[in-house]
């Protein structure tokens, strides 16, 4: 009798999601890009992955094999415009990401914006670094009225806008920051207004708003201003403000419409409120950088403010604010960047570090990351 022995070899099989598209992000500059929010055209992704399920895909760092935080950006359209990702890319190097089927992780919200009707029509926005607000119709004509952007300093990565409004004591530091910035009759932390006949022509406060995108990586909204008289020129404005995770600065895109028989550039200024005590000022017309390291306000610390213009400018300081003047054409967008930082957050502890940040930010605007989808 012959005995037959059958040996069964069990070979483990690893099942992994199949890559549907590959994104290459290249940094050709001499500086590292950290926590950069990058926009990849959704159309280019659809060209490679036309059957993508927007509720069932992940973005994977091909080197670490970990998921990458992402957001689908709509902007002014109901359709998806971009895939946003936040990544680090070292100088002179390339990063590869893959898009695969899968369940995305629950990402930490890093940006947030909202209309605040319970506080006289404020509109507030923040990210994991800093927070801002501007004023609405309900505050007009009161002794609280102000024309510029306000800064809410913070030293936490949490979203704090709602907590501060609920507490209703945001002029006191309860451990995560406060509002001690002074706007007054200035453009505050980088608002823009017409500059006609050597005078800043402030608008009234915004009267309408529209929230376009709201985190986790980018929040974008529009503020609509009613017509006002700018030294004999009737002007209306729409301001589209975008704040990315990790950034100290908001991107501001303004469109001015003005009443003129003949098309002409309208003089405009970006302004930063100046304090009576001495502070450190940078007016770099060549790079379009206007910056201010404020005098220290006792236990509240020091606020830093800065604006970066992308159009030719000349700059000066008057008694109440720093001003950067440029021009804008009728019904054509003008883009600049403006924001702030706080020394007690620990990231910027002196004027030199703040000025260097703005200089690097300016270089990054001029040297964007190179993106390809395969």
Coordinates of C-alpha atoms in Angstrom, one line a residue:
X1 CA 0.0 0.0 0.0
X2 CA 1.4 3.3 -1.0
X3 CA 0.9 6.4 1.0
X4 CA 0.7 9.7 -0.7
X5 CA 1.4 12.9 1.3
X6 CA 0.1 16.1 0.0
X7 CA 1.8 19.3 1.2
X8 CA -0.1 22.5 1.1
X9 CA 2.0 25.7 1.1
X10 CA 0.2 28.7 2.3
X11 CA 1.6 31.8 0.7
X12 CA 0.6 35.1 2.3
X13 CA -0.9 37.6 -0.1
X14 CA -0.8 41.3 0.6
X15 CA -3.7 43.3 -0.9
X16 CA -3.0 47.0 -1.4
X17 CA -5.0 49.7 -3.1
X18 CA -4.1 50.3 -6.7
X19 CA -2.7 53.7 -7.5
X20 CA -5.1 55.6 -9.7
X21 CA -3.1 58.7 -10.2
X22 CA 0.3 60.0 -9.1
X23 CA 1.1 63.6 -8.2
X24 CA 4.6 64.9 -8.4
X25 CA 5.4 68.1 -6.4
X26 CA 8.8 69.6 -7.1
X27 CA 10.6 72.3 -5.2
X28 CA 13.3 74.0 -7.3
X29 CA 14.1 76.7 -4.8
X30 CA 17.0 76.9 -2.3
X31 CA 14.7 76.8 0.7
X32 CA 12.6 74.1 2.3
X33 CA 8.8 74.4 1.9
X34 CA 7.1 73.4 5.2
X35 CA 3.4 72.9 5.7
X36 CA 2.7 74.2 2.3
X37 CA -0.9 74.0 1.1
X38 CA -0.8 73.1 -2.6
X39 CA -3.6 73.2 -5.1
X40 CA -3.8 70.5 -7.8
X41 CA -6.3 71.0 -10.6
X42 CA -9.2 68.6 -10.2
X43 CA -9.6 68.5 -14.0
X44 CA -6.1 67.0 -14.3
X45 CA -6.9 64.4 -11.7
X46 CA -10.1 63.5 -13.5
X47 CA -8.2 63.1 -16.7
X48 CA -6.1 60.4 -15.0
X49 CA -8.8 59.0 -12.7
X50 CA -12.2 59.7 -14.3
X51 CA -14.2 57.4 -12.0
X52 CA -12.9 58.7 -8.8
X53 CA -15.4 58.5 -5.9
X54 CA -15.0 61.8 -3.9
X55 CA -16.2 60.0 -0.7
X56 CA -13.8 57.1 -1.1
X57 CA -10.3 58.0 -1.9
X58 CA -7.1 58.7 -0.1
X59 CA -3.9 60.6 -0.8
X60 CA -0.8 58.7 0.1
X61 CA 2.8 59.9 0.6
X62 CA 4.6 57.2 -1.5
X63 CA 7.8 57.4 0.7
X64 CA 6.2 57.2 4.2
X65 CA 3.1 55.3 3.0
X66 CA 1.0 57.6 5.3
X67 CA -2.2 59.4 4.4
X68 CA -1.9 63.1 3.5
X69 CA -4.5 65.6 4.7
X70 CA -6.5 67.0 1.8
X71 CA -9.5 69.2 1.0
X72 CA -11.7 69.5 -2.1
X73 CA -11.9 73.2 -3.0
X74 CA -14.9 74.7 -4.8
X75 CA -14.2 78.5 -4.8
X76 CA -17.0 80.4 -6.5
X77 CA -18.1 77.3 -8.4
X78 CA -20.5 74.5 -7.4
X79 CA -18.1 72.0 -9.0
X80 CA -14.8 71.0 -7.5
X81 CA -11.9 73.1 -8.7
X82 CA -8.8 71.8 -6.9
X83 CA -7.5 69.1 -4.6
X84 CA -5.7 70.8 -1.8
X85 CA -2.9 68.9 0.1
X86 CA -0.6 70.1 2.8
X87 CA 3.0 68.8 2.5
X88 CA 6.7 69.4 3.3
X89 CA 9.1 69.5 0.4
X90 CA 12.8 70.0 1.0
X91 CA 14.8 72.4 -1.2
X92 CA 15.9 71.0 -4.6
X93 CA 13.8 67.9 -4.2
X94 CA 10.6 66.2 -5.3
X95 CA 7.7 64.6 -3.4
X96 CA 5.4 62.0 -4.9
X97 CA 1.8 61.3 -3.8
X98 CA -0.6 58.6 -5.0
X99 CA -4.4 58.8 -5.2
X100 CA -6.0 55.5 -4.3
X101 CA -9.4 54.1 -3.4
X102 CA -9.8 54.0 0.4
X103 CA -11.4 55.6 3.4
X104 CA -9.7 58.9 4.4
X105 CA -8.8 59.6 8.0
X106 CA -10.6 62.2 10.0
X107 CA -8.4 65.2 9.6
X108 CA -7.9 68.0 12.2
X109 CA -9.5 71.2 11.1
X110 CA -6.8 73.8 10.6
X111 CA -8.8 76.8 9.2
X112 CA -12.2 78.2 9.9
X113 CA -14.3 81.3 9.0
X114 CA -17.8 82.5 9.8
X115 CA -20.2 85.4 9.9
X116 CA -20.8 86.4 13.5
X117 CA -24.3 88.0 13.7
X118 CA -24.4 87.8 17.5
X119 CA -21.5 90.3 17.7
X120 CA -22.7 93.2 15.5
X121 CA -22.1 91.5 12.1
X122 CA -18.4 90.7 12.6
X123 CA -16.8 88.3 10.1
X124 CA -13.9 86.3 11.7
X125 CA -11.4 83.9 10.2
X126 CA -8.5 81.9 11.6
X127 CA -6.0 79.0 11.1
X128 CA -3.7 77.1 13.3
X129 CA -1.4 80.1 13.7
X130 CA -3.4 83.3 14.0
X131 CA -6.9 84.8 13.8
X132 CA -8.6 87.9 12.3
X133 CA -11.9 89.7 12.1
X134 CA -13.5 92.6 10.3
X135 CA -16.5 94.7 11.0
X136 CA -20.0 94.7 9.5
X137 CA -22.9 97.0 9.0
X138 CA -24.3 96.8 12.6
X139 CA -21.3 98.5 14.1
X140 CA -21.4 101.5 11.7
X141 CA -21.7 104.9 13.4
X142 CA -21.0 103.6 16.9
X143 CA -18.0 104.4 19.0
X144 CA -16.7 100.9 18.3
X145 CA -16.6 101.4 14.5
X146 CA -13.3 100.7 12.7
X147 CA -12.3 100.4 9.1
X148 CA -9.4 98.0 9.1
X149 CA -8.7 94.3 9.7
X150 CA -8.4 93.3 13.3
X151 CA -5.9 90.7 14.7
X152 CA -6.8 88.1 17.4
X153 CA -3.4 86.7 18.5
X154 CA -3.3 83.1 19.6
X155 CA -0.8 80.5 20.9
X156 CA -2.7 77.3 20.2
X157 CA -3.4 75.4 17.0
X158 CA -7.0 74.9 18.0
X159 CA -9.8 76.9 16.4
X160 CA -10.7 79.5 19.0
X161 CA -13.1 81.9 17.4
X162 CA -16.3 80.4 18.6
X163 CA -14.9 79.9 22.1
X164 CA -13.9 83.5 22.4
X165 CA -17.2 84.9 21.2
X166 CA -19.1 82.6 23.6
X167 CA -16.9 83.7 26.5
X168 CA -17.4 87.3 25.5
X169 CA -14.2 88.3 27.2
X170 CA -11.7 88.2 24.4
X171 CA -9.7 91.2 25.5
X172 CA -8.3 89.0 28.3
X173 CA -5.8 86.3 27.8
X174 CA -7.3 83.0 29.2
X175 CA -4.2 81.0 28.1
X176 CA -4.6 80.8 24.4
X177 CA -4.3 84.5 23.4
X178 CA -6.6 87.6 23.1
X179 CA -7.7 90.6 21.2
X180 CA -5.5 93.6 22.1
X181 CA -4.8 94.9 18.6
X182 CA -5.9 98.5 17.9
X183 CA -7.5 99.3 14.6
X184 CA -9.2 102.7 15.0
X185 CA -9.4 105.1 12.1
X186 CA -6.8 103.1 10.1
X187 CA -6.7 100.2 7.7
X188 CA -5.6 98.0 10.6
X189 CA -3.7 94.9 9.7
X190 CA -3.6 95.3 6.0
X191 CA -6.9 96.4 4.6
X192 CA -7.0 98.2 1.2
X193 CA -8.8 101.4 0.2
X194 CA -8.7 104.0 -2.6
X195 CA -6.2 106.8 -2.2
X196 CA -7.5 109.8 -4.0
X197 CA -6.2 113.4 -3.7
X198 CA -3.6 112.3 -1.2
X199 CA -6.3 110.9 1.2
X200 CA -7.3 107.4 2.2
X201 CA -11.0 107.0 1.1
X202 CA -12.4 104.5 3.6
X203 CA -15.4 102.6 2.7
X204 CA -18.3 101.8 5.0
X205 CA -18.1 98.3 6.5
X206 CA -19.0 95.3 4.5
X207 CA -22.8 94.7 3.9
X208 CA -22.9 91.2 2.4
X209 CA -20.8 88.1 2.7
X210 CA -20.4 84.7 1.1
X211 CA -18.6 81.7 2.5
X212 CA -16.9 79.7 -0.4
X213 CA -14.8 77.0 1.3
X214 CA -14.2 76.3 5.0
X215 CA -11.4 73.9 5.9
X216 CA -9.8 71.8 6.9
X217 CA -6.9 73.3 4.9
X218 CA -8.3 76.5 3.4
X219 CA -11.1 78.9 4.2
X220 CA -12.2 81.4 1.6
X221 CA -15.0 84.0 1.8
X222 CA -16.1 87.1 0.1
X223 CA -17.0 90.5 1.5
X224 CA -19.2 92.8 -0.6
X225 CA -19.1 96.6 0.0
X226 CA -21.8 99.1 -1.0
X227 CA -20.9 102.1 -3.1
X228 CA -19.0 104.9 -1.5
X229 CA -17.6 108.3 -2.5
X230 CA -13.8 108.2 -2.9
X231 CA -12.9 111.8 -3.5
X232 CA -15.5 112.3 -6.2
X233 CA -15.2 108.8 -7.6
X234 CA -18.0 106.3 -6.9
X235 CA -16.5 102.9 -5.9
X236 CA -17.8 99.5 -5.0
X237 CA -15.7 96.5 -4.0
X238 CA -15.7 92.8 -3.6
X239 CA -12.9 91.3 -1.4
X240 CA -12.1 87.6 -1.6
X241 CA -10.0 86.5 1.4
X242 CA -8.3 83.1 1.6
X243 CA -6.4 81.8 4.6
X244 CA -4.4 78.5 4.4
X245 CA -3.3 76.2 7.2
X246 CA 0.2 77.0 8.5
X247 CA 0.3 80.5 7.1
X248 CA 0.5 83.8 8.9
X249 CA -0.9 85.7 5.9
X250 CA -4.2 85.8 4.2
X251 CA -4.4 86.1 0.4
X252 CA -6.6 89.0 -0.5
X253 CA -8.1 89.5 -4.0
X254 CA -9.9 92.8 -4.4
X255 CA -12.1 93.9 -7.4
X256 CA -12.9 97.6 -7.4
X257 CA -15.6 99.0 -9.7
X258 CA -15.5 102.8 -10.1
X259 CA -17.5 105.4 -11.8
X260 CA -15.4 107.1 -14.4
X261 CA -16.1 108.3 -18.0
X262 CA -12.7 107.1 -19.1
X263 CA -11.0 104.0 -17.9
X264 CA -8.1 104.8 -15.6
X265 CA -6.1 103.2 -12.9
X266 CA -7.4 103.9 -9.4
X267 CA -4.8 104.7 -6.7
X268 CA -5.2 102.4 -3.7
X269 CA -3.2 101.8 -0.5
X270 CA -2.7 98.9 1.9
X271 CA -2.3 100.2 5.4
X272 CA -0.9 98.9 8.8
X273 CA -1.9 100.7 11.9
X274 CA 1.1 102.4 13.7
X275 CA 1.4 102.9 17.5
X276 CA 2.6 106.1 19.3
X277 CA 5.5 104.3 20.8
X278 CA 8.5 103.2 18.7
X279 CA 8.4 99.9 16.8
X280 CA 10.5 98.3 14.1
X281 CA 9.5 99.2 10.5
X282 CA 10.4 97.6 7.2
X283 CA 9.5 99.3 3.9
X284 CA 10.9 97.2 1.1
X285 CA 9.5 98.6 -2.1
X286 CA 11.6 96.3 -4.3
X287 CA 10.0 93.1 -2.8
X288 CA 6.7 94.8 -2.0
X289 CA 7.1 94.0 1.7
X290 CA 5.7 96.4 4.3
X291 CA 6.2 95.2 7.9
X292 CA 5.8 96.3 11.4
X293 CA 7.1 94.9 14.7
X294 CA 4.9 96.7 17.2
X295 CA 6.1 98.1 20.5
X296 CA 5.5 95.6 23.4
X297 CA 2.3 96.1 25.3
X298 CA 3.3 94.9 28.8
X299 CA 2.1 91.4 29.6
X300 CA 0.2 91.1 26.3
X301 CA 3.5 90.9 24.4
X302 CA 4.2 92.0 20.8
X303 CA 2.1 91.8 17.7
X304 CA 3.9 91.7 14.3
X305 CA 2.0 92.7 11.2
X306 CA 3.0 92.5 7.5
X307 CA 1.7 92.9 4.0
X308 CA 3.2 91.8 0.7
X309 CA 2.1 93.5 -2.5
X310 CA 2.5 91.8 -5.9
X311 CA 2.2 95.0 -7.9
X312 CA 4.7 98.0 -8.1
X313 CA 4.4 100.2 -5.0
X314 CA 5.8 103.1 -3.1
X315 CA 5.7 103.1 0.7
X316 CA 5.8 105.6 3.6
X317 CA 4.7 106.1 7.2
X318 CA 2.4 108.9 8.3
X319 CA 1.3 109.7 11.9
X320 CA -1.1 106.8 12.3
X321 CA -0.2 104.1 9.8
X322 CA 2.2 102.6 7.3
X323 CA 1.0 102.9 3.7
X324 CA 1.9 101.0 0.5
X325 CA 0.5 102.7 -2.6
X326 CA -0.3 101.0 -5.9
X327 CA -3.0 101.2 -8.7
X328 CA -5.8 99.0 -9.8
X329 CA -7.8 98.9 -13.1
X330 CA -11.5 99.0 -13.1
X331 CA -13.1 95.6 -12.6
X332 CA -9.8 93.8 -12.6
X333 CA -8.5 91.8 -9.6
X334 CA -5.6 92.9 -7.5
X335 CA -3.9 90.4 -5.3
X336 CA -1.8 90.9 -2.2
X337 CA -1.1 89.1 1.1
X338 CA -1.5 90.4 4.7
X339 CA -1.4 89.0 8.2
X340 CA 0.2 89.0 11.6
X341 CA 2.0 87.0 14.3
X342 CA 2.5 87.1 18.1
X343 CA 5.7 86.8 19.9
X344 CA 4.1 84.8 22.8
X345 CA 3.2 82.1 20.4
X346 CA 7.0 81.4 20.3
X347 CA 7.5 81.2 16.5
X348 CA 8.6 84.8 16.0
X349 CA 10.3 86.3 19.0
X350 CA 11.9 89.4 17.4
X351 CA 11.6 91.7 14.4
X352 CA 14.4 90.0 12.5
X353 CA 12.6 86.6 12.4
X354 CA 9.4 88.3 11.3
X355 CA 11.0 90.2 8.5
X356 CA 12.8 87.1 7.3
X357 CA 9.5 85.2 7.2
X358 CA 7.9 87.8 5.0
X359 CA 11.0 87.9 2.7
X360 CA 10.8 84.1 2.3
X361 CA 7.0 84.3 1.8
X362 CA 7.6 86.8 -1.0
X363 CA 10.2 84.5 -2.7
X364 CA 7.7 81.5 -2.4
X365 CA 5.1 83.6 -4.2
X366 CA 7.5 84.2 -7.1
X367 CA 8.8 80.6 -7.1
X368 CA 5.7 78.3 -6.8
X369 CA 6.1 74.5 -6.5
X370 CA 5.9 72.6 -9.8
X371 CA 3.0 70.1 -10.0
X372 CA 2.4 67.3 -12.4
X373 CA -0.2 64.5 -12.4
X374 CA 0.4 61.2 -14.1

